[in-house]
PDB file of C-alpha atoms and ligand atoms in Angstrom:
ATOM      1  CA  MET B  80      -0.023   0.043  -0.003  1.00  0.00           C
ATOM      2  CA  GLY B  81       2.974   2.262  -0.146  1.00  0.00           C
ATOM      3  CA  ALA B  82       2.839   5.577   1.778  1.00  0.00           C
ATOM      4  CA  SER B  83      -0.749   6.195   1.344  1.00  0.00           C
ATOM      5  CA  PRO B  84      -2.674   6.369   4.619  1.00  0.00           C
ATOM      6  CA  SER B  85      -5.338   3.844   5.465  1.00  0.00           C
ATOM      7  CA  GLY B  86      -8.987   4.767   5.646  1.00  0.00           C
ATOM      8  CA  ALA B  87     -10.623   7.896   4.255  1.00  0.00           C
ATOM      9  CA  ASP B  88      -7.329   9.113   2.535  1.00  0.00           C
ATOM     10  CA  ARG B  89      -6.290   5.877   0.916  1.00  0.00           C
ATOM     11  CA  ALA B  90      -5.799   6.482  -2.818  1.00  0.00           C
ATOM     12  CA  PHE B  91      -7.146   4.225  -5.553  1.00  0.00           C
ATOM     13  CA  ALA B  92      -5.500   4.958  -8.871  1.00  0.00           C
ATOM     14  CA  THR B  93      -6.855   3.998 -12.264  1.00  0.00           C
ATOM     15  CA  PHE B  94      -4.819   4.489 -15.454  1.00  0.00           C
ATOM     16  CA  LEU B  95      -6.850   6.608 -17.791  1.00  0.00           C
ATOM     17  CA  LEU B  96      -4.779   7.120 -21.022  1.00  0.00           C
ATOM     18  CA  SER B  97      -1.392   8.011 -22.400  1.00  0.00           C
ATOM     19  CA  ALA B  98      -1.377  11.023 -24.767  1.00  0.00           C
ATOM     20  CA  VAL B  99       1.140  12.093 -27.411  1.00  0.00           C
ATOM     21  CA  ASP B 100      -0.905  15.005 -28.620  1.00  0.00           C
ATOM     22  CA  PRO B 101      -3.092  17.690 -26.838  1.00  0.00           C
ATOM     23  CA  SER B 102      -6.175  16.404 -28.766  1.00  0.00           C
ATOM     24  CA  GLN B 103      -5.869  13.233 -26.729  1.00  0.00           C
ATOM     25  CA  PHE B 104      -5.781  14.930 -23.311  1.00  0.00           C
ATOM     26  CA  PRO B 105      -8.800  14.069 -21.164  1.00  0.00           C
ATOM     27  CA  LYS B 106     -11.478  16.624 -20.656  1.00  0.00           C
ATOM     28  CA  PRO B 107     -10.216  18.981 -17.896  1.00  0.00           C
ATOM     29  CA  ASP B 108     -12.934  17.900 -15.525  1.00  0.00           C
ATOM     30  CA  LEU B 109     -10.843  17.120 -12.375  1.00  0.00           C
ATOM     31  CA  PRO B 110      -8.159  19.052 -10.433  1.00  0.00           C
ATOM     32  CA  GLU B 111      -4.917  17.875 -12.030  1.00  0.00           C
ATOM     33  CA  ILE B 112      -1.366  17.610 -10.636  1.00  0.00           C
ATOM     34  CA  ALA B 113       1.607  17.208 -12.996  1.00  0.00           C
ATOM     35  CA  PHE B 114       4.857  15.439 -12.279  1.00  0.00           C
ATOM     36  CA  LEU B 115       7.827  16.944 -14.097  1.00  0.00           C
ATOM     37  CA  GLY B 116      11.556  16.501 -13.928  1.00  0.00           C
ATOM     38  CA  ARG B 117      14.608  15.313 -15.735  1.00  0.00           C
ATOM     39  CA  SER B 118      14.662  11.799 -17.219  1.00  0.00           C
ATOM     40  CA  ASN B 119      15.355   9.126 -14.563  1.00  0.00           C
ATOM     41  CA  VAL B 120      14.750  11.502 -11.628  1.00  0.00           C
ATOM     42  CA  GLY B 121      11.983   9.186 -10.351  1.00  0.00           C
ATOM     43  CA  LYS B 122       8.709  10.699 -11.525  1.00  0.00           C
ATOM     44  CA  SER B 123       6.948   7.450 -12.174  1.00  0.00           C
ATOM     45  CA  SER B 124       8.328   5.865  -9.037  1.00  0.00           C
ATOM     46  CA  LEU B 125       7.113   8.781  -6.878  1.00  0.00           C
ATOM     47  CA  LEU B 126       3.688   8.712  -8.410  1.00  0.00           C
ATOM     48  CA  ASN B 127       3.437   5.045  -7.617  1.00  0.00           C
ATOM     49  CA  ALA B 128       4.707   5.639  -4.033  1.00  0.00           C
ATOM     50  CA  LEU B 129       2.069   8.405  -3.623  1.00  0.00           C
ATOM     51  CA  VAL B 130      -0.795   6.246  -4.618  1.00  0.00           C
ATOM     52  CA  GLY B 131       0.577   3.084  -3.068  1.00  0.00           C
ATOM     53  CA  ALA B 132       0.373   0.966  -6.229  1.00  0.00           C
ATOM     54  CA  LYS B 133       2.452   0.292  -9.321  1.00  0.00           C
ATOM     55  CA  VAL B 134       0.354   2.048 -11.835  1.00  0.00           C
ATOM     56  CA  ALA B 135       3.006   4.177 -13.649  1.00  0.00           C
ATOM     57  CA  PHE B 136       5.625   2.476 -15.698  1.00  0.00           C
ATOM     58  CA  THR B 137       9.160   2.804 -14.263  1.00  0.00           C
ATOM     59  CA  SER B 138      12.463   1.980 -15.957  1.00  0.00           C
ATOM     60  CA  GLY B 139      16.212   1.929 -15.430  1.00  0.00           C
ATOM     61  CA  THR B 140      16.527   3.275 -18.931  1.00  0.00           C
ATOM     62  CA  PRO B 141      16.374   7.094 -18.899  1.00  0.00           C
ATOM     63  CA  GLY B 142      13.980   8.862 -21.196  1.00  0.00           C
ATOM     64  CA  ARG B 143      11.627   5.960 -21.390  1.00  0.00           C
ATOM     65  CA  THR B 144       8.353   7.881 -20.715  1.00  0.00           C
ATOM     66  CA  ARG B 145       7.539   9.681 -23.940  1.00  0.00           C
ATOM     67  CA  THR B 146       3.865  10.346 -23.330  1.00  0.00           C
ATOM     68  CA  VAL B 147       1.715  12.170 -20.809  1.00  0.00           C
ATOM     69  CA  SER B 148      -0.077   9.446 -18.830  1.00  0.00           C
ATOM     70  CA  PHE B 149      -3.079  10.364 -16.802  1.00  0.00           C
ATOM     71  CA  PHE B 150      -4.333   8.609 -13.639  1.00  0.00           C
ATOM     72  CA  ASP B 151      -7.666   9.190 -11.957  1.00  0.00           C
ATOM     73  CA  ILE B 152      -7.544   9.030  -8.127  1.00  0.00           C
ATOM     74  CA  ALA B 153     -10.467   8.042  -5.910  1.00  0.00           C
ATOM     75  CA  LEU B 154     -10.168   8.253  -2.125  1.00  0.00           C
ATOM     76  CA  GLY B 155     -11.382   5.872   0.518  1.00  0.00           C
ATOM     77  CA  SER B 156     -12.665   3.155  -1.909  1.00  0.00           C
ATOM     78  CA  GLY B 157     -11.969   2.073  -5.350  1.00  0.00           C
ATOM     79  CA  LYS B 158     -15.660   2.434  -6.127  1.00  0.00           C
ATOM     80  CA  ALA B 159     -15.739   6.145  -5.082  1.00  0.00           C
ATOM     81  CA  ALA B 160     -15.861   8.784  -7.829  1.00  0.00           C
ATOM     82  CA  PRO B 161     -12.450  10.156  -8.687  1.00  0.00           C
ATOM     83  CA  VAL B 162     -11.516  13.470  -7.092  1.00  0.00           C
ATOM     84  CA  LEU B 163      -8.214  14.264  -8.716  1.00  0.00           C
ATOM     85  CA  ARG B 164      -6.059  13.363 -11.655  1.00  0.00           C
ATOM     86  CA  LEU B 165      -2.212  12.883 -11.821  1.00  0.00           C
ATOM     87  CA  ALA B 166      -0.239  13.393 -14.979  1.00  0.00           C
ATOM     88  CA  ASP B 167       3.107  11.694 -15.460  1.00  0.00           C
ATOM     89  CA  LEU B 168       5.097  13.826 -17.965  1.00  0.00           C
ATOM     90  CA  PRO B 169       8.014  12.760 -20.073  1.00  0.00           C
ATOM     91  CA  GLY B 170      11.469  13.596 -18.653  1.00  0.00           C
ATOM     92  CA  TYR B 171      13.578  16.401 -20.066  1.00  0.00           C
ATOM     93  CA  GLY B 172      17.277  16.899 -20.388  1.00  0.00           C
ATOM     94  CA  TRP B 173      18.323  13.427 -21.514  1.00  0.00           C
ATOM     95  CA  ALA B 174      20.860  13.718 -24.277  1.00  0.00           C
ATOM     96  CA  LYS B 175      20.442  10.153 -25.582  1.00  0.00           C
ATOM     97  CA  ILE B 176      16.841  10.449 -26.611  1.00  0.00           C
ATOM     98  CA  SER B 177      16.429  10.485 -30.356  1.00  0.00           C
ATOM     99  CA  ARG B 178      16.515  13.812 -32.047  1.00  0.00           C
ATOM    100  CA  SER B 179      12.954  13.481 -33.211  1.00  0.00           C
ATOM    101  CA  ALA B 180      11.842  12.678 -29.576  1.00  0.00           C
ATOM    102  CA  ALA B 181      13.724  15.702 -28.352  1.00  0.00           C
ATOM    103  CA  ARG B 182      11.877  17.905 -30.875  1.00  0.00           C
ATOM    104  CA  GLU B 183       8.625  16.236 -29.844  1.00  0.00           C
ATOM    105  CA  TRP B 184       8.927  17.274 -26.227  1.00  0.00           C
ATOM    106  CA  PRO B 185       7.835  20.902 -26.340  1.00  0.00           C
ATOM    107  CA  LYS B 186       5.240  20.267 -29.032  1.00  0.00           C
ATOM    108  CA  PHE B 187       2.829  18.463 -26.713  1.00  0.00           C
ATOM    109  CA  VAL B 188       4.198  19.369 -23.196  1.00  0.00           C
ATOM    110  CA  ASP B 189       4.403  23.175 -23.590  1.00  0.00           C
ATOM    111  CA  PRO B 190       0.704  23.615 -24.566  1.00  0.00           C
ATOM    112  CA  TYR B 191      -0.141  21.333 -21.688  1.00  0.00           C
ATOM    113  CA  LEU B 192       1.828  23.452 -19.122  1.00  0.00           C
ATOM    114  CA  SER B 193       0.649  26.828 -20.475  1.00  0.00           C
ATOM    115  CA  GLU B 194      -2.937  26.149 -21.234  1.00  0.00           C
ATOM    116  CA  ARG B 195      -4.241  23.269 -19.195  1.00  0.00           C
ATOM    117  CA  GLU B 196      -7.037  24.890 -17.256  1.00  0.00           C
ATOM    118  CA  SER B 197      -7.495  22.061 -14.614  1.00  0.00           C
ATOM    119  CA  LEU B 198      -3.765  22.010 -13.708  1.00  0.00           C
ATOM    120  CA  CYS B 199      -3.609  23.103 -10.083  1.00  0.00           C
ATOM    121  CA  LEU B 200      -0.129  22.038  -9.054  1.00  0.00           C
ATOM    122  CA  CYS B 201       3.156  21.170 -10.777  1.00  0.00           C
ATOM    123  CA  VAL B 202       5.425  18.865  -8.752  1.00  0.00           C
ATOM    124  CA  VAL B 203       8.988  19.409 -10.097  1.00  0.00           C
ATOM    125  CA  LEU B 204      11.282  16.610  -9.164  1.00  0.00           C
ATOM    126  CA  VAL B 205      15.034  17.191  -8.737  1.00  0.00           C
ATOM    127  CA  ASP B 206      17.510  14.556  -7.840  1.00  0.00           C
ATOM    128  CA  ALA B 207      18.865  15.116  -4.328  1.00  0.00           C
ATOM    129  CA  SER B 208      21.801  12.835  -4.962  1.00  0.00           C
ATOM    130  CA  VAL B 209      23.377  14.886  -7.816  1.00  0.00           C
ATOM    131  CA  PRO B 210      24.186  18.629  -7.987  1.00  0.00           C
ATOM    132  CA  PRO B 211      21.223  20.805  -9.117  1.00  0.00           C
ATOM    133  CA  GLN B 212      21.069  21.315 -12.829  1.00  0.00           C
ATOM    134  CA  ASP B 213      20.277  24.275 -15.057  1.00  0.00           C
ATOM    135  CA  SER B 214      17.349  22.420 -16.575  1.00  0.00           C
ATOM    136  CA  ASP B 215      15.742  22.166 -13.127  1.00  0.00           C
ATOM    137  CA  HIS B 216      16.137  25.887 -12.609  1.00  0.00           C
ATOM    138  CA  TYR B 217      14.773  26.579 -16.121  1.00  0.00           C
ATOM    139  CA  MET B 218      11.732  24.373 -15.517  1.00  0.00           C
ATOM    140  CA  VAL B 219      10.815  25.890 -12.084  1.00  0.00           C
ATOM    141  CA  ASN B 220      11.079  29.420 -13.589  1.00  0.00           C
ATOM    142  CA  ARG B 221       9.194  28.548 -16.641  1.00  0.00           C
ATOM    143  CA  LEU B 222       6.294  27.262 -14.515  1.00  0.00           C
ATOM    144  CA  ARG B 223       6.337  30.343 -12.247  1.00  0.00           C
ATOM    145  CA  GLU B 224       6.230  32.524 -15.280  1.00  0.00           C
ATOM    146  CA  ALA B 225       3.214  30.602 -16.586  1.00  0.00           C
ATOM    147  CA  GLY B 226       1.584  31.312 -13.231  1.00  0.00           C
ATOM    148  CA  ARG B 227       1.717  27.727 -12.072  1.00  0.00           C
ATOM    149  CA  ARG B 228       1.823  26.657  -8.448  1.00  0.00           C
ATOM    150  CA  VAL B 229       5.086  24.707  -7.872  1.00  0.00           C
ATOM    151  CA  VAL B 230       6.157  22.183  -5.329  1.00  0.00           C
ATOM    152  CA  VAL B 231       9.760  20.988  -5.553  1.00  0.00           C
ATOM    153  CA  ALA B 232      10.309  17.365  -4.495  1.00  0.00           C
ATOM    154  CA  ALA B 233      13.938  16.375  -3.920  1.00  0.00           C
ATOM    155  CA  THR B 234      13.971  12.730  -4.905  1.00  0.00           C
ATOM    156  CA  LYS B 235      16.274   9.756  -4.016  1.00  0.00           C
ATOM    157  CA  VAL B 236      17.071  11.284  -0.595  1.00  0.00           C
ATOM    158  CA  ASP B 237      17.900   7.728   0.539  1.00  0.00           C
ATOM    159  CA  LYS B 238      21.047   8.076  -1.531  1.00  0.00           C
ATOM    160  CA  VAL B 239      22.170  11.175   0.358  1.00  0.00           C
ATOM    161  CA  PRO B 240      24.191  10.598   3.651  1.00  0.00           C
ATOM    162  CA  ARG B 241      21.971  11.616   6.498  1.00  0.00           C
ATOM    163  CA  SER B 242      24.541  14.137   7.672  1.00  0.00           C
ATOM    164  CA  LYS B 243      24.351  15.898   4.340  1.00  0.00           C
ATOM    165  CA  VAL B 244      20.605  16.053   3.864  1.00  0.00           C
ATOM    166  CA  VAL B 245      20.135  19.610   5.482  1.00  0.00           C
ATOM    167  CA  THR B 246      22.994  21.064   3.401  1.00  0.00           C
ATOM    168  CA  VAL B 247      21.686  19.542   0.148  1.00  0.00           C
ATOM    169  CA  MET B 248      18.163  20.874   0.925  1.00  0.00           C
ATOM    170  CA  ASN B 249      19.525  24.339   1.670  1.00  0.00           C
ATOM    171  CA  GLY B 250      21.534  24.263  -1.592  1.00  0.00           C
ATOM    172  CA  LEU B 251      18.413  23.452  -3.524  1.00  0.00           C
ATOM    173  CA  LYS B 252      16.412  26.129  -1.752  1.00  0.00           C
ATOM    174  CA  VAL B 253      18.920  28.820  -2.720  1.00  0.00           C
ATOM    175  CA  PHE B 254      19.257  27.379  -6.317  1.00  0.00           C
ATOM    176  CA  LEU B 255      15.517  27.129  -7.047  1.00  0.00           C
ATOM    177  CA  GLY B 256      14.130  29.843  -4.786  1.00  0.00           C
ATOM    178  CA  GLN B 257      11.927  27.568  -2.732  1.00  0.00           C
ATOM    179  CA  SER B 258      12.343  24.837  -0.089  1.00  0.00           C
ATOM    180  CA  PRO B 259      12.099  21.404  -1.513  1.00  0.00           C
ATOM    181  CA  VAL B 260      10.269  18.411   0.106  1.00  0.00           C
ATOM    182  CA  PRO B 261      12.793  15.618   0.581  1.00  0.00           C
ATOM    183  CA  VAL B 262      11.351  12.315  -0.672  1.00  0.00           C
ATOM    184  CA  SER B 263      12.364   8.768  -1.344  1.00  0.00           C
ATOM    185  CA  SER B 264      10.239   6.253  -3.222  1.00  0.00           C
ATOM    186  CA  ARG B 265      12.493   3.514  -1.798  1.00  0.00           C
ATOM    187  CA  THR B 266      11.917   4.296   1.903  1.00  0.00           C
ATOM    188  CA  ASP B 267       8.707   6.312   1.593  1.00  0.00           C
ATOM    189  CA  ASP B 268      10.379   9.219   3.450  1.00  0.00           C
ATOM    190  CA  GLY B 269       8.482  12.412   2.829  1.00  0.00           C
ATOM    191  CA  VAL B 270       5.914  10.796   0.571  1.00  0.00           C
ATOM    192  CA  LEU B 271       2.995  11.423   2.942  1.00  0.00           C
ATOM    193  CA  ASP B 272       4.059  15.017   3.435  1.00  0.00           C
ATOM    194  CA  LEU B 273       3.988  15.468  -0.404  1.00  0.00           C
ATOM    195  CA  TRP B 274       0.677  13.661  -0.619  1.00  0.00           C
ATOM    196  CA  ARG B 275      -0.832  16.115   1.803  1.00  0.00           C
ATOM    197  CA  GLN B 276       0.325  18.985  -0.391  1.00  0.00           C
ATOM    198  CA  VAL B 277      -1.025  17.272  -3.540  1.00  0.00           C
ATOM    199  CA  LEU B 278      -4.428  16.763  -1.920  1.00  0.00           C
ATOM    200  CA  GLY B 279      -4.361  20.318  -0.529  1.00  0.00           C
ATOM    201  CA  SER B 280      -3.762  21.829  -4.019  1.00  0.00           C
ATOM    202  CA  ALA B 281      -6.954  20.085  -5.108  1.00  0.00           C
ATOM    203  CA  GLY B 282      -8.813  21.510  -2.072  1.00  0.00           C
ATOM    204  CA  ILE B 283      -8.884  18.228  -0.227  1.00  0.00           C
ATOM    205  CA  ALA B 284      -7.790  18.161   3.445  1.00  0.00           C
ATOM    206  CA  MET B 285      -6.301  14.860   4.658  1.00  0.00           C
ATOM    207  CA  LYS B 286      -8.751  13.278   7.173  1.00  0.00           C
ATOM    208  CA  GLY B 287      -6.768  10.277   8.331  1.00  0.00           C
ATOM    209  CA  GLY B 288      -3.790  12.138   9.842  1.00  0.00           C
ATOM    210  CA  LEU B 289      -0.375  10.528   9.349  1.00  0.00           C
ATOM    211  CA  LYS B 290      -1.203   7.033  10.384  1.00  0.00           C
ATOM    212  CA  ARG B 291      -0.702   4.363   7.826  1.00  0.00           C
TER     213      ARG B 291
HETATM  214  N1  GTP X 346      17.573   4.988  -4.688  1.00  0.00           N
HETATM  215  C1  GTP X 346      16.412   5.443  -5.302  1.00  0.00           C
HETATM  216  N2  GTP X 346      16.212   5.138  -6.577  1.00  0.00           N
HETATM  217  C2  GTP X 346      15.032   5.543  -7.118  1.00  0.00           C
HETATM  218  C3  GTP X 346      14.086   6.389  -6.406  1.00  0.00           C
HETATM  219  N3  GTP X 346      13.087   6.640  -7.210  1.00  0.00           N
HETATM  220  C4  GTP X 346      13.357   6.137  -8.399  1.00  0.00           C
HETATM  221  N4  GTP X 346      14.528   5.430  -8.379  1.00  0.00           N
HETATM  222  C5  GTP X 346      15.158   4.760  -9.561  1.00  0.00           C
HETATM  223  O1  GTP X 346      15.449   5.621 -10.579  1.00  0.00           O
HETATM  224  C6  GTP X 346      15.218   5.028 -11.821  1.00  0.00           C
HETATM  225  C7  GTP X 346      14.222   5.880 -12.605  1.00  0.00           C
HETATM  226  O2  GTP X 346      12.978   5.841 -12.007  1.00  0.00           O
HETATM  227  P1  GTP X 346      11.660   6.312 -12.803  1.00  0.00           P
HETATM  228  O3  GTP X 346      10.547   6.427 -11.753  1.00  0.00           O
HETATM  229  O4  GTP X 346      11.389   5.342 -13.905  1.00  0.00           O
HETATM  230  O5  GTP X 346      12.060   7.750 -13.359  1.00  0.00           O
HETATM  231  P2  GTP X 346      11.332   8.760 -14.315  1.00  0.00           P
HETATM  232  O6  GTP X 346      11.632  10.088 -13.854  1.00  0.00           O
HETATM  233  O7  GTP X 346       9.914   8.352 -14.456  1.00  0.00           O
HETATM  234  O8  GTP X 346      12.082   8.422 -15.675  1.00  0.00           O
HETATM  235  P3  GTP X 346      11.567   8.729 -17.230  1.00  0.00           P
HETATM  236  O9  GTP X 346      10.153   8.337 -17.347  1.00  0.00           O
HETATM  237  O10 GTP X 346      12.494   7.876 -18.083  1.00  0.00           O
HETATM  238  O11 GTP X 346      11.776  10.246 -17.421  1.00  0.00           O
HETATM  239  C8  GTP X 346      14.766   3.670 -11.581  1.00  0.00           C
HETATM  240  O12 GTP X 346      15.865   2.795 -11.646  1.00  0.00           O
HETATM  241  C9  GTP X 346      14.248   3.664 -10.138  1.00  0.00           C
HETATM  242  O13 GTP X 346      14.297   2.489  -9.449  1.00  0.00           O
HETATM  243  C10 GTP X 346      14.367   6.649  -5.028  1.00  0.00           C
HETATM  244  O14 GTP X 346      13.597   7.284  -4.291  1.00  0.00           O
HETATM  245  N5  GTP X 346      15.549   6.097  -4.488  1.00  0.00           N
HETATM  246 MG1   MG X 347       8.644   7.791 -16.096  1.00  0.00          MG
END
């Protein structure tokens, strides 16, 4: 069940569709939260950790996700009506993707980020175990300029020595202009904290507290 709490806040995720073109995006009829970050940063893994099920495809091969995949989330019961939608976006900044795939990226992601009316939060993932990158800085600023609400999640914090976590988080805060939420999909550290923020952005208060 991952990091999702039991009871009223337990998430039930259903894969809706994978889109390669804005015409394929689902109707914007639910509050939507997008997961963005460089290839291999752990977007799909974090999404799975948040919902407590392996719904998003993860891979050791960077740049694997080339589509926008949408997942509808119901709370409390799998039979309940969905209350929010998560979007797993393709990774950016991976040099080995084919040139045509690199050209494809902005074509269907940029209109999504700029125009998607139901998009209420962008979770930008940055890898806590490597130095911050210009592409992370670019993405956070681009989203702010588009008027998007941004939460920065610092992933793979299990790979950072405990004594260095505070320094790394402070460095990211200075670099990106906001405090990151340290998370690990391996250990579930910080996952519930992030889940609370995801629900909050959709106007949903967590009822079940922090108990699993
Ligand atoms: N140690 C550690 N490894 C992780 C964590 N999250 C993901 N990984 C690993 O990082 C690799 C990439 O994970 P994905 O979730 O597929 O990354 P992604 O950002 O969705 O990648 P693309 O879809 O290719 O852009 C996999 O080998 C994961 O097992 C984490 O919290 N800790
Ligand atoms: Mg992925």
